Coordinates of C-alpha atoms in Angstrom, one line a residue:
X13 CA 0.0 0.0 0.0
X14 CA 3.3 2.3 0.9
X15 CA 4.7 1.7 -2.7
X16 CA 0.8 2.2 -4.6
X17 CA 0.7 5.3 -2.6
X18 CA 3.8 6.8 -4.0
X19 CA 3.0 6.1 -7.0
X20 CA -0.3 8.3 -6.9
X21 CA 1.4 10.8 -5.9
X22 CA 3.8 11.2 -8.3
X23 CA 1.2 10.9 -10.9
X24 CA -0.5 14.2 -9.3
X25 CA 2.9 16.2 -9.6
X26 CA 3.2 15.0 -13.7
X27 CA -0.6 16.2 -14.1
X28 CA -0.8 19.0 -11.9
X29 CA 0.9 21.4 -14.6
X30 CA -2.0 20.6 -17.9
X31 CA -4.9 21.6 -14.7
X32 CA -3.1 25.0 -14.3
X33 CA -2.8 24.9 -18.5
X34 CA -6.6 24.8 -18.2
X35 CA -6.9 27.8 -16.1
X36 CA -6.9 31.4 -16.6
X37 CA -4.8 33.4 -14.7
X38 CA -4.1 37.2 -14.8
X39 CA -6.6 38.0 -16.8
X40 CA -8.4 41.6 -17.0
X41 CA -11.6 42.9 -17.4
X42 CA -12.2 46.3 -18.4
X43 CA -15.8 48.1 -18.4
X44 CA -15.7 51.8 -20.1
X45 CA -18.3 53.9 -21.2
X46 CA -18.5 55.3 -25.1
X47 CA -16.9 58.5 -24.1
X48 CA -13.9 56.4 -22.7
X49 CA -14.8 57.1 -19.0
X50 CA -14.1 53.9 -16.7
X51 CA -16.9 52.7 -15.0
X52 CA -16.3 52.2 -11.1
X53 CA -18.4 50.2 -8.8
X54 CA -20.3 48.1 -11.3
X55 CA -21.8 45.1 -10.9
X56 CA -20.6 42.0 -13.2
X57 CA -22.5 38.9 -12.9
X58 CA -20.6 36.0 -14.8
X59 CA -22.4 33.0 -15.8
X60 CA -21.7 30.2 -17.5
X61 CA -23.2 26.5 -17.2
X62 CA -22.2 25.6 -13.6
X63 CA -19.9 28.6 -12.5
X64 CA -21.6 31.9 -11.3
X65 CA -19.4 34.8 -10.1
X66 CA -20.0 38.3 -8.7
X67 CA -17.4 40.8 -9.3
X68 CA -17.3 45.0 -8.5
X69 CA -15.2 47.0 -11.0
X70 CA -12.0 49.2 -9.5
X71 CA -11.6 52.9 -9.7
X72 CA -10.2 52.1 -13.0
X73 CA -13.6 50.0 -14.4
X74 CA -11.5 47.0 -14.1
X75 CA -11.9 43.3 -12.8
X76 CA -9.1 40.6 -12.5
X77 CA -10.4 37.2 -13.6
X78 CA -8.2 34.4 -12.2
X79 CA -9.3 30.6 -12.0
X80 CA -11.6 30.6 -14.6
X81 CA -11.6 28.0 -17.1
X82 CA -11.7 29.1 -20.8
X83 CA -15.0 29.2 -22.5
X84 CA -17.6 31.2 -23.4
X85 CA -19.2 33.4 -20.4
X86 CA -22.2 35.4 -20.6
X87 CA -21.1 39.0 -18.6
X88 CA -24.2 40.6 -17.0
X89 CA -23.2 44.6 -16.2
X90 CA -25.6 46.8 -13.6
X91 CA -24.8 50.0 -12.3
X92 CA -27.0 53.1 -11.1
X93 CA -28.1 55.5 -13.9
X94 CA -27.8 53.0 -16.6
X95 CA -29.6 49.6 -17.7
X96 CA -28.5 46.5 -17.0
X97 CA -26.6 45.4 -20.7
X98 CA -25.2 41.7 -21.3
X99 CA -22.0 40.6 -23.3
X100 CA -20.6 37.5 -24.7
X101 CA -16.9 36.7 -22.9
X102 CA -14.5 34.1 -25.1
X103 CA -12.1 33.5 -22.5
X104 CA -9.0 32.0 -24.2
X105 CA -5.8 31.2 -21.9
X106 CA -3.1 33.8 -22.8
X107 CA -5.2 36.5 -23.8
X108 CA -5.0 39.5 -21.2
X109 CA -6.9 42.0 -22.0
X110 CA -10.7 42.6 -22.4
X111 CA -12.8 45.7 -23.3
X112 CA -16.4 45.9 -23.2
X113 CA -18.1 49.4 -24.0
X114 CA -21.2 50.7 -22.1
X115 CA -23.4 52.0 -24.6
X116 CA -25.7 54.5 -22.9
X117 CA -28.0 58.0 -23.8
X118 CA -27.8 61.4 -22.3
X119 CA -31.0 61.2 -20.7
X120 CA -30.1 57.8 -18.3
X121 CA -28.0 59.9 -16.6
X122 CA -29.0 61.0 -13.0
X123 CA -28.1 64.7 -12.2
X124 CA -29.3 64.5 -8.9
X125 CA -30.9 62.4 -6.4
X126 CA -33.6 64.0 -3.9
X127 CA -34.6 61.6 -1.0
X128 CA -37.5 63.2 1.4
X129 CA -39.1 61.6 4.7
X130 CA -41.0 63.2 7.2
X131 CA -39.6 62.9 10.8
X132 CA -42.1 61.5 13.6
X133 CA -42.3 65.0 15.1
X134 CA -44.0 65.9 11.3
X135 CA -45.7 62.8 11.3
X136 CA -47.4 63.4 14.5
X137 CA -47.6 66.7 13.7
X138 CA -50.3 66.3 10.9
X139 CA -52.0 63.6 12.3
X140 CA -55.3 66.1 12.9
X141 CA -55.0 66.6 16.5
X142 CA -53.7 69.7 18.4
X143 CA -50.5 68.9 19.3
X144 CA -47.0 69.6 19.8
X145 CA -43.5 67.6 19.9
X146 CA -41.0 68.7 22.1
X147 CA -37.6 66.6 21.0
X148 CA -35.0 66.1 23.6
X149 CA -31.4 65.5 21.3
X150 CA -29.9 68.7 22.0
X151 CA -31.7 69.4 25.3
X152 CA -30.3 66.2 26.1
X153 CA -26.7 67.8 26.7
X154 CA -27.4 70.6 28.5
X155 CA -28.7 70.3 32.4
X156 CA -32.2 70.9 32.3
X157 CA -35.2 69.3 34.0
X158 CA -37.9 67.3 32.0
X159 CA -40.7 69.9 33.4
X160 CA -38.3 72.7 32.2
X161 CA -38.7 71.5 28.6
X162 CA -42.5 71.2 29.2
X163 CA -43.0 74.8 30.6
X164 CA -40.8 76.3 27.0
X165 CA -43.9 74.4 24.9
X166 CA -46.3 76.8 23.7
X167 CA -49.6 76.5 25.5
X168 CA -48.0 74.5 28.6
X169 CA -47.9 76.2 31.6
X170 CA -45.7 74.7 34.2
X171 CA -46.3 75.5 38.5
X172 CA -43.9 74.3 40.6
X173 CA -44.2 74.8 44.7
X174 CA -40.0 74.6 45.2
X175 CA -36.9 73.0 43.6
X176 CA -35.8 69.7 42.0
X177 CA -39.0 67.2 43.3
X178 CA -41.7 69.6 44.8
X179 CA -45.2 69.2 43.7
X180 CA -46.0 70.3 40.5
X181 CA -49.2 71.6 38.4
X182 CA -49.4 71.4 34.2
X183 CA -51.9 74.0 32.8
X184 CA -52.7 72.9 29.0
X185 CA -54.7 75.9 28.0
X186 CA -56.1 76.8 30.8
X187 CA -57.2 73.2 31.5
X188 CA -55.3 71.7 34.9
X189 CA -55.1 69.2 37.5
X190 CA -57.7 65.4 36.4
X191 CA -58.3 67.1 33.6
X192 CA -54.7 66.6 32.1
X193 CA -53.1 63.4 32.0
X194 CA -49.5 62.1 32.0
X195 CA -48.4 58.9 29.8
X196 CA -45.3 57.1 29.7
X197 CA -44.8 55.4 26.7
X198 CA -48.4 55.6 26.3
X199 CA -50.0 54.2 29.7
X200 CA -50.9 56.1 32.7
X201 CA -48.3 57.3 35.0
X202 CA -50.0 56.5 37.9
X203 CA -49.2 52.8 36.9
X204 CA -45.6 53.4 37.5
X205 CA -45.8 55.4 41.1
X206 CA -45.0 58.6 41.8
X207 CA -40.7 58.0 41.8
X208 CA -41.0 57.5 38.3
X209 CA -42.6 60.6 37.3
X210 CA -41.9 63.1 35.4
X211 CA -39.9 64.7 38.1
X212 CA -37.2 62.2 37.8
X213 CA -37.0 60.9 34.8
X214 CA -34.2 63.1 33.3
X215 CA -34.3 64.6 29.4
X216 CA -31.6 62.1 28.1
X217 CA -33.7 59.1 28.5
X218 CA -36.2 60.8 27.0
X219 CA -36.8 60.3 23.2
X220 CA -39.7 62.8 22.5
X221 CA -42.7 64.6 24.4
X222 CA -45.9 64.8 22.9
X223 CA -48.1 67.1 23.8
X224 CA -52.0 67.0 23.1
X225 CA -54.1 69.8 23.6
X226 CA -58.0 69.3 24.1
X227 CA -58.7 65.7 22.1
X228 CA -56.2 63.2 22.5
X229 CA -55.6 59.7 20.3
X230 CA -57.9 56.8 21.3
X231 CA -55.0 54.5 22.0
X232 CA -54.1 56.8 25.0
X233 CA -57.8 56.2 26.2
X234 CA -58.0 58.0 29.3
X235 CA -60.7 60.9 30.4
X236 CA -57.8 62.9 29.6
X237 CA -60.5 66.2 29.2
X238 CA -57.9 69.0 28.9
X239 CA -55.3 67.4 27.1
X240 CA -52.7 64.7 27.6
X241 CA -48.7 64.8 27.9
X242 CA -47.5 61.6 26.7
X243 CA -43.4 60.5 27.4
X244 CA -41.7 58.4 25.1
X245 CA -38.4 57.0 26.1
X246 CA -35.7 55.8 24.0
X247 CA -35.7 53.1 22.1
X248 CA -32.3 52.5 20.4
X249 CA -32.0 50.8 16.8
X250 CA -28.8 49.5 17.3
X251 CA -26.2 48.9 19.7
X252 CA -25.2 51.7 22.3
X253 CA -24.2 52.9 25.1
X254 CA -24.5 56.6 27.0
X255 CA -24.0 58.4 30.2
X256 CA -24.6 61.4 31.5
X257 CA -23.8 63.5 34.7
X258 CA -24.3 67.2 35.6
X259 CA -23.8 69.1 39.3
X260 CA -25.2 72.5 39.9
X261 CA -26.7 74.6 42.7
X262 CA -27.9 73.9 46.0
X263 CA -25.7 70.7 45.9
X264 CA -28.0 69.1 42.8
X265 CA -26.6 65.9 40.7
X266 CA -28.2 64.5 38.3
X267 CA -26.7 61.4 36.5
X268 CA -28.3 58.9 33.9
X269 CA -26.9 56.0 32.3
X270 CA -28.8 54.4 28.9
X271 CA -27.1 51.2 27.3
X272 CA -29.1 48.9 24.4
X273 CA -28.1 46.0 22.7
X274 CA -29.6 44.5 18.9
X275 CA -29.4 41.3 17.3
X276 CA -29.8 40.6 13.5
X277 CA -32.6 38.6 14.6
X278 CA -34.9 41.1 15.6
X279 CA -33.9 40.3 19.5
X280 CA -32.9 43.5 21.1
X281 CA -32.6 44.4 25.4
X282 CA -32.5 47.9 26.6
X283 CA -31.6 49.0 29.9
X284 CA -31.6 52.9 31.3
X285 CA -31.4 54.0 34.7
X286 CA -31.2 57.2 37.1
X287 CA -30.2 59.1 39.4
X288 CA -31.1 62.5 41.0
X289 CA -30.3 64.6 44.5
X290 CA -30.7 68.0 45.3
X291 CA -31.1 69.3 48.9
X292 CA -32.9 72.6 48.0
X293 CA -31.3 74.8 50.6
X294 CA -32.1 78.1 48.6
X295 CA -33.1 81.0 50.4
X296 CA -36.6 82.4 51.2
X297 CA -38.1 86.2 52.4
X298 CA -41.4 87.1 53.3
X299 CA -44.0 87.8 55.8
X300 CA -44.4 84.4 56.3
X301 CA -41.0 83.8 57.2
X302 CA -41.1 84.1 60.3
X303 CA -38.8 83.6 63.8
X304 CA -40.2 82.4 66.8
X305 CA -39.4 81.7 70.9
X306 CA -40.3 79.6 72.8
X307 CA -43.4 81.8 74.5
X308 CA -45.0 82.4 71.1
X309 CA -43.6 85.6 70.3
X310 CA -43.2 86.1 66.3
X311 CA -41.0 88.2 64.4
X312 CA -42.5 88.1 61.0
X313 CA -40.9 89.0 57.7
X314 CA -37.4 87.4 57.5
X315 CA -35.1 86.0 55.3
X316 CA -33.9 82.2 55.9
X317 CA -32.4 79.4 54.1
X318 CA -34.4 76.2 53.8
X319 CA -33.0 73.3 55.7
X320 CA -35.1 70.4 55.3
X321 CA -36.3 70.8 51.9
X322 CA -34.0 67.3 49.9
X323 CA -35.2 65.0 47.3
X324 CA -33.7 62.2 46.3
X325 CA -34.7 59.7 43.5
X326 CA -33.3 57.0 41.4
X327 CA -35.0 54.1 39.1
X328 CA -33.9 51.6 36.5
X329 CA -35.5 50.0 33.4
X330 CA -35.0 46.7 31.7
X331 CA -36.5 45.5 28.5
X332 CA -36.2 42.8 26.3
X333 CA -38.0 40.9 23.3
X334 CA -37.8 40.9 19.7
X335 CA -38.4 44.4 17.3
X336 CA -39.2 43.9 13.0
X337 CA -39.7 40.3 13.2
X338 CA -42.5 39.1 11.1
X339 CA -45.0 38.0 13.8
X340 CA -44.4 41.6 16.1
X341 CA -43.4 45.1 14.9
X342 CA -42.4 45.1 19.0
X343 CA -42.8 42.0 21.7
X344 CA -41.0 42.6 25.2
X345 CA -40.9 41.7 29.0
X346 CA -39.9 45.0 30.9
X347 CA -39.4 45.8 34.6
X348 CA -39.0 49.2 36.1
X349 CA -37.7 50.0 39.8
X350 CA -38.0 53.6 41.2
X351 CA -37.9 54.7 44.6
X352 CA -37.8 59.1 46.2
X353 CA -37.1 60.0 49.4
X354 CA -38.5 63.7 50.1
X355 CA -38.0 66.1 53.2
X356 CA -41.2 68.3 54.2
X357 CA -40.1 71.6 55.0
X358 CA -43.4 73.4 55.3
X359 CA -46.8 72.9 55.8
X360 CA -49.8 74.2 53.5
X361 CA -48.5 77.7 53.8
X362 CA -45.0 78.6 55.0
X363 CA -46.0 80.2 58.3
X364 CA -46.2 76.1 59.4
X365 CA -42.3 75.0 59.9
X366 CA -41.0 71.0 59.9
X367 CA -37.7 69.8 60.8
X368 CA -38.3 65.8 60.6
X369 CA -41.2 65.3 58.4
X370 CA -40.6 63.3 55.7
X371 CA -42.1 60.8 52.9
X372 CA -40.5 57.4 50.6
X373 CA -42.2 55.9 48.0
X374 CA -41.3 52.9 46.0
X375 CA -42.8 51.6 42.8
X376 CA -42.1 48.0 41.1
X377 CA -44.1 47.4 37.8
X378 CA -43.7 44.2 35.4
X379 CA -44.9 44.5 32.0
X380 CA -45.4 42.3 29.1
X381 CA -46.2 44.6 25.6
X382 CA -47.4 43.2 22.0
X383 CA -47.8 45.2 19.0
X384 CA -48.5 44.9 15.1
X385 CA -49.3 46.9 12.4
X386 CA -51.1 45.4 9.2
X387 CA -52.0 42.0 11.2
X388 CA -53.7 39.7 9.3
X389 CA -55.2 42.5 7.0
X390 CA -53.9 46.1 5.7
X391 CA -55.3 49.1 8.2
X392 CA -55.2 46.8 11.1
X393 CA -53.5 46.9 14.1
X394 CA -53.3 45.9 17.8
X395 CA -51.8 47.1 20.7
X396 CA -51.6 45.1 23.9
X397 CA -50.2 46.0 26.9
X398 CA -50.5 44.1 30.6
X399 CA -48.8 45.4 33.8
X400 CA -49.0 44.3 37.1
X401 CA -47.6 47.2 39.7
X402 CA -46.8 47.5 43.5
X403 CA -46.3 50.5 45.0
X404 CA -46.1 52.0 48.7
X405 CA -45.7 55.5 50.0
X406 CA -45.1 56.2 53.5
X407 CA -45.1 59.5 55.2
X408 CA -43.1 59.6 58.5
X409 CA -43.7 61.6 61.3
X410 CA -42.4 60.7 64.7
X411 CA -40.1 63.2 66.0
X412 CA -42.9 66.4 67.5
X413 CA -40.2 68.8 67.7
X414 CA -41.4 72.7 67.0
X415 CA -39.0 74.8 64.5
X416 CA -39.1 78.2 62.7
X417 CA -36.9 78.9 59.7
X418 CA -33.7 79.2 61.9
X419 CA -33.9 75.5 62.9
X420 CA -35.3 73.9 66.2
X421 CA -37.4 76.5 69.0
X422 CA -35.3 75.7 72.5
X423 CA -35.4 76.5 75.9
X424 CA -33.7 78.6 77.6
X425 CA -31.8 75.6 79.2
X426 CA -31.5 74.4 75.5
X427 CA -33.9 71.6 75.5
X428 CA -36.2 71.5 72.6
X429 CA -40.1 72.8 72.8
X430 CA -41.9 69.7 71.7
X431 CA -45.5 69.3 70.4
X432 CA -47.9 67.4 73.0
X433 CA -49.2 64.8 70.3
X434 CA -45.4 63.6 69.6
X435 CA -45.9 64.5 65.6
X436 CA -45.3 67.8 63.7
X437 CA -48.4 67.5 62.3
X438 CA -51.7 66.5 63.5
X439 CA -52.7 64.6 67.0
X440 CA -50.3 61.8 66.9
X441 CA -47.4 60.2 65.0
X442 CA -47.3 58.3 62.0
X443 CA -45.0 56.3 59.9
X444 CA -47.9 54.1 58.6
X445 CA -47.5 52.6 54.9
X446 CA -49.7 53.1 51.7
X447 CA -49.7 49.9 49.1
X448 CA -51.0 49.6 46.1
X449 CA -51.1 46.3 43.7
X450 CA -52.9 46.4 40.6
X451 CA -52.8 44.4 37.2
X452 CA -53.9 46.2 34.3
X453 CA -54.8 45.0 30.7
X454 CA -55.3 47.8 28.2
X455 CA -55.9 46.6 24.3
X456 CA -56.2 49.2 21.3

């Protein structure tokens, strides 16, 4: 078997030189228009019984042909501006050159090339409803509030009680409090709690705001009476990742982080979170600013600093499914985890001082969304969304101690002046927690 072995293989040395004689090598293929112009970046499609090849032409219209056997080819040639044309190919072994001419009329020429789209802000725009589109990319980079960007919008008033996560009231033409609605991504924003509000949720995770004045789209199907402010987050078509973080005044940060990841097949995962802090010590003047002893005695219109006025407020989102696969336009499992904490500085009115009142939410929310355009038919679509959420807010009040805006009213032995129910406000203390679960199905 050694010896027959040896053999074969010294026949394959003596024939290997007639299978490179039946080969083409070096060969070139040039494509020119009539004027003598090469043509770059054309498409030649080669085919001949059993052999098909692509080839692009070079800056110089030409193509190297190598490991071709010699025959007749047919040589398909496709570019933009002209029609496709077809040649007949001899390929002969030796022969290194060959020309083909484009044969093509003044008119198939492209001068220019205009491509128009409208952007979602137009296409929402001109839907028939009242609305405006507030677009966050540049806002994005500079350190501004989400309510800031509302209160710029034309017909959106914005009134906020204090700084960065004090209570806030949006005026849509006149129309306030039930009568205007907040949406993220479409459903209510009382699903999510109140630490994942528009308070926190900072402009870079923020893809667009719409805002609807008087009638609002049925697939945000609320008594939304006044109008409707709906927050769409970012939803990233390819990979990426972004962070953010800005300091400022009154020791306020502010930091986000956004990060999504897509697969060829339609599987994609996004993930943002957040991060906000502020302790609001800015200063106040007034008559109802107001110093008091420890008998009563009340020196009225002063100028203070507020003390126990911080919010604090951070959240995360996580989504995953599968986007422009043929059974979903979009299928995913999310989760969202926010939690605030917030000092009380002052009662209903200012005259009304608090040292160590103070409130924590928390919201968790699990959601499974399904939606499809042209399902089963053209013009129909379906929107499905279910969420099951559980929140708790708890307002604590335990310590009883009597302030004014210069901090706790002593003694004169220095002890402090205490109210008789042991709370700042009201008969008795409190530290009692709200929850909330719910499970909501809402189908357009």
């Amino acid at each position: 078997m050694h010896t027959k072995f040896k053999v074969y293989f010294l026949l394959f040395l003596l024939l290997l030189p007639l299978f490179n004689v039946a080969q083409t090598s070096g060969s070139l293929l040039r494509i020119r228009f009539s004027d003598g112009d090469p043509a770059i970046a054309a498409s030649i499609y080669l085919s001949r019984s059993g052999t098909e090849l692509l080839l692009l032409s070079d800056h110089q219209g030409e193509v190297s042909l190598k490991n071709l056997s010699p025959g007749r080819y047919e040589v398909r040639v496709t570019m933009v501006g002209i029609e496709p044309q077809t040649f007949d190919l001899n390929l002969q072994a030796g022969q290194r050159m060959y020309d083909f001419v484009l044969q093509i009329k003044p008119a198939q020429w492209i001068e220019e090339v205009h491509v128009a789209a409208s952007s979602e802000k137009e296409r929402i725009e001109t839907k028939g409803f009242a609305v405006n589109v507030v677009e966050t990319q540049k806002s994005a980079l500079q350190t501004l509030q989400t309510n800031e960007l509302l209160d710029r919008s034309a017909g959106v008033r914005i009134r906020q009680d204090g700084g960065l996560g004090s209570r806030i009231q949006y005026n849509i033409n006149g129309m306030t409090g039930n009568a205007v609605k907040i949406f993220i991504d479409g459903i209510p924003s009382t699903n999510f709690g109140p630490s994942f509000s528009l308070n926190s949720i900072p402009p870079v995770l923020i893809d667009r705001i719409e805002i609807y004045k008087g009638v609002v789209p049925a697939y945000l199907s609320d008594d939304a009476l006044g109008g409707a402010i709906n927050i769409i987050t970012k939803h990233h078509n390819q990979n990426s990742w972004s962070t953010s973080y800005s300091i400022g005044s009154f020791n306020t940060h502010q930091a986000a982080l956004n990060g999504a990841y897509r697969a060829q097949s339609g599987f994609f995962s996004d993930f943002s979170a957040f991060y906000n802090y502020s302790d609001n010590d800015y200063s106040v003047w007034g008559e109802e600013i107001t110093f008091r002893d420890y008998q009563g005695a009340v020196i009225a219109n002063q100028k203070a600093r507020r003390f126990h006025d911080a919010f604090e407020s951070y959240g995360a989102k996580f989504e995953l499914g599968w986007s422009g696969v043929k059974w979903a336009d979009r299928f995913s499992i999310g989760a969202v985890f926010s939690q605030d904490y917030k000092e009380i500085q002052n009662g209903v009115t200012m005259q009304r001082v608090f040292g160590d009142r103070h409130s924590r939410r928390q919201g968790q929310v699990a959601s499974l969304t399904y939606s499809k355009d042209k399902l089963f038919v053209e013009g129909l679509s379906l929107q499905w969304h279910a969420q099951y959420s559980w929140l708790h807010a708890q307002v604590i009040d335990t310590v009883g101690m009597m302030y004014d805006w210069r901090g706790p009213i002593l003694y004169p032995d220095g002890n402090p002046v205490r109210y008789t129910g042991g709370a700042e406000l009201g008969n008795r203390q409190t530290a009692a927690i709200h929850s909330d679960q719910s499970f909501v199905v809402r189908t357009n």
